[in-house]
Short mmCIF file of C-alpha atoms in Angstrom, two decimals:
data_model
loop_
_atom_site.label_atom_id
_atom_site.label_comp_id
_atom_site.label_asym_id
_atom_site.label_seq_id
_atom_site.Cartn_x
_atom_site.Cartn_y
_atom_site.Cartn_z
CA ARG A 104 46.58 106.55 -11.89
CA GLY A 105 48.84 107.65 -14.63
CA VAL A 106 46.07 108.71 -17.28
CA GLY A 107 47.81 110.03 -20.04
CA VAL A 108 51.24 108.89 -19.32
CA HIS A 109 52.86 107.10 -22.24
CA HIS A 110 56.11 105.23 -21.51
CA GLU A 111 58.11 104.10 -24.63
CA HIS A 112 60.42 101.35 -24.71
CA PRO A 113 63.75 101.78 -26.16
CA PRO A 114 64.09 100.29 -29.65
CA TRP A 115 65.59 96.85 -29.81
CA THR A 116 69.30 96.78 -30.58
CA PRO A 117 70.68 93.29 -31.53
CA ARG A 118 73.73 92.07 -29.74
CA ARG A 119 75.08 90.09 -32.31
CA VAL A 120 74.60 90.50 -36.21
CA LEU A 121 75.92 88.36 -39.16
CA VAL A 122 76.43 90.24 -42.43
CA VAL A 123 76.83 87.94 -45.64
CA HIS A 124 77.72 89.84 -48.75
CA THR A 125 80.20 89.14 -51.47
CA ASP A 126 80.55 93.07 -52.17
CA THR A 127 83.28 94.02 -49.56
CA ALA A 128 82.64 97.81 -49.90
CA LEU A 129 78.62 97.33 -49.36
CA ARG A 130 79.39 94.76 -46.41
CA ARG A 131 81.76 96.91 -44.64
CA SER A 132 79.26 99.85 -45.20
CA VAL A 133 76.58 97.87 -43.51
CA VAL A 134 78.80 96.76 -40.78
CA HIS A 135 79.87 100.41 -40.01
CA GLY A 136 76.18 101.51 -39.83
CA LEU A 137 75.35 98.60 -37.52
CA ARG A 138 78.24 99.61 -35.37
CA GLY A 139 77.20 103.09 -35.32
CA LEU A 140 73.79 102.01 -34.12
CA GLY A 141 75.13 100.31 -30.92
CA VAL A 142 75.27 96.67 -32.35
CA GLY A 143 77.71 95.02 -29.83
CA LEU A 144 79.15 92.53 -32.27
CA VAL A 145 79.07 92.38 -36.12
CA LEU A 146 80.33 89.20 -37.87
CA GLU A 147 81.25 89.30 -41.24
CA ALA A 148 81.29 86.77 -44.02
CA ALA A 149 82.15 87.04 -47.90
CA SER A 150 80.62 83.74 -48.76
CA ALA A 151 77.96 81.44 -47.91
CA ARG A 152 80.84 78.88 -47.06
CA GLU A 153 82.35 81.28 -44.62
CA ALA A 154 79.05 82.35 -43.23
CA GLY A 155 78.22 78.68 -42.35
CA THR A 156 81.36 78.50 -40.17
CA VAL A 157 80.99 81.68 -38.67
CA ALA A 158 77.15 81.25 -37.95
CA ARG A 159 77.95 78.38 -35.70
CA SER A 160 80.26 80.15 -33.34
CA PRO A 161 79.05 80.59 -29.87
CA GLY A 162 76.97 83.48 -28.94
CA ALA A 163 73.57 85.38 -29.63
CA ARG A 164 72.10 84.95 -33.00
CA ASP A 165 69.94 88.09 -33.08
CA LEU A 166 69.95 89.03 -36.65
CA ALA A 167 71.53 87.72 -40.03
CA MET A 168 71.65 89.82 -43.24
CA VAL A 169 72.41 87.61 -46.09
CA GLU A 170 72.96 88.21 -49.93
CA VAL A 171 70.77 86.31 -52.24
CA VAL A 172 71.64 85.90 -55.71
CA ASP A 173 71.01 82.14 -56.51
CA GLY A 174 70.33 78.88 -54.77
CA GLU A 175 73.26 79.05 -52.78
CA GLY A 176 71.98 82.18 -51.00
CA TRP A 177 68.52 80.28 -50.46
CA ALA A 178 70.35 77.42 -49.05
CA LEU A 179 72.17 79.51 -46.54
CA VAL A 180 68.95 81.31 -45.36
CA ALA A 181 67.58 77.89 -44.66
CA ASP A 182 70.71 76.77 -42.89
CA LEU A 183 70.85 79.96 -40.66
CA ARG A 184 67.20 79.35 -39.52
CA ARG A 185 67.98 75.84 -38.78
CA VAL A 186 71.04 76.76 -36.47
CA GLY A 187 68.80 79.45 -34.65
CA TRP A 188 69.38 82.91 -36.42
CA ALA A 189 66.41 84.75 -36.39
CA PRO A 190 65.54 87.01 -38.06
CA VAL A 191 67.02 86.42 -41.27
CA VAL A 192 66.73 89.28 -43.65
CA ALA A 193 67.45 88.55 -47.50
CA LEU A 194 69.50 91.00 -49.55
CA PRO A 195 68.60 90.24 -53.04
CA ALA A 196 70.76 91.28 -55.73
CA ALA A 197 68.13 92.75 -57.79
CA VAL A 198 64.46 93.23 -57.58
CA ASP A 199 63.57 89.75 -58.68
CA VAL A 200 60.36 87.89 -57.53
CA THR A 201 62.08 84.59 -57.91
CA LEU A 202 65.08 85.58 -55.46
CA VAL A 203 62.79 87.15 -53.11
CA SER A 204 60.23 84.28 -53.03
CA GLY A 205 62.95 81.73 -52.74
CA ALA A 206 64.31 83.29 -49.94
CA LEU A 207 61.11 83.83 -47.98
CA SER A 208 60.08 80.07 -48.62
CA ARG A 209 63.33 79.14 -46.96
CA GLY A 210 62.63 80.92 -43.74
CA ALA A 211 63.77 84.47 -44.53
CA SER A 212 61.85 87.16 -42.44
CA ALA A 213 62.19 89.93 -44.88
CA ALA A 214 63.97 91.35 -47.94
CA LEU A 215 65.83 94.58 -48.42
CA PHE A 216 66.20 95.83 -51.99
CA PRO A 217 69.38 97.69 -53.42
#
């Protein structure tokens, strides 16, 4: 009957992740970490404008990580959700309730603080 047998599912690893951040060193560090975790393809963008183009490229839309410092970041979160990226994780520049609530109200799934 299998009483007491527990089968664990392997952790979910996204196939394709978009990382949007203006700080090149931080963005590359995140990209390197994701690749080390086995993410198949990590897309990078240094601005919301660049991300808008990259985000619409063909392929899976498993996870987006987006720097949020102002309304432009909020607009990008909403745009990414509209084109099928889910989840979208906001990366606020500081622990700021306004930045976080703005991102969450536009569809961000979570926020990670520096």
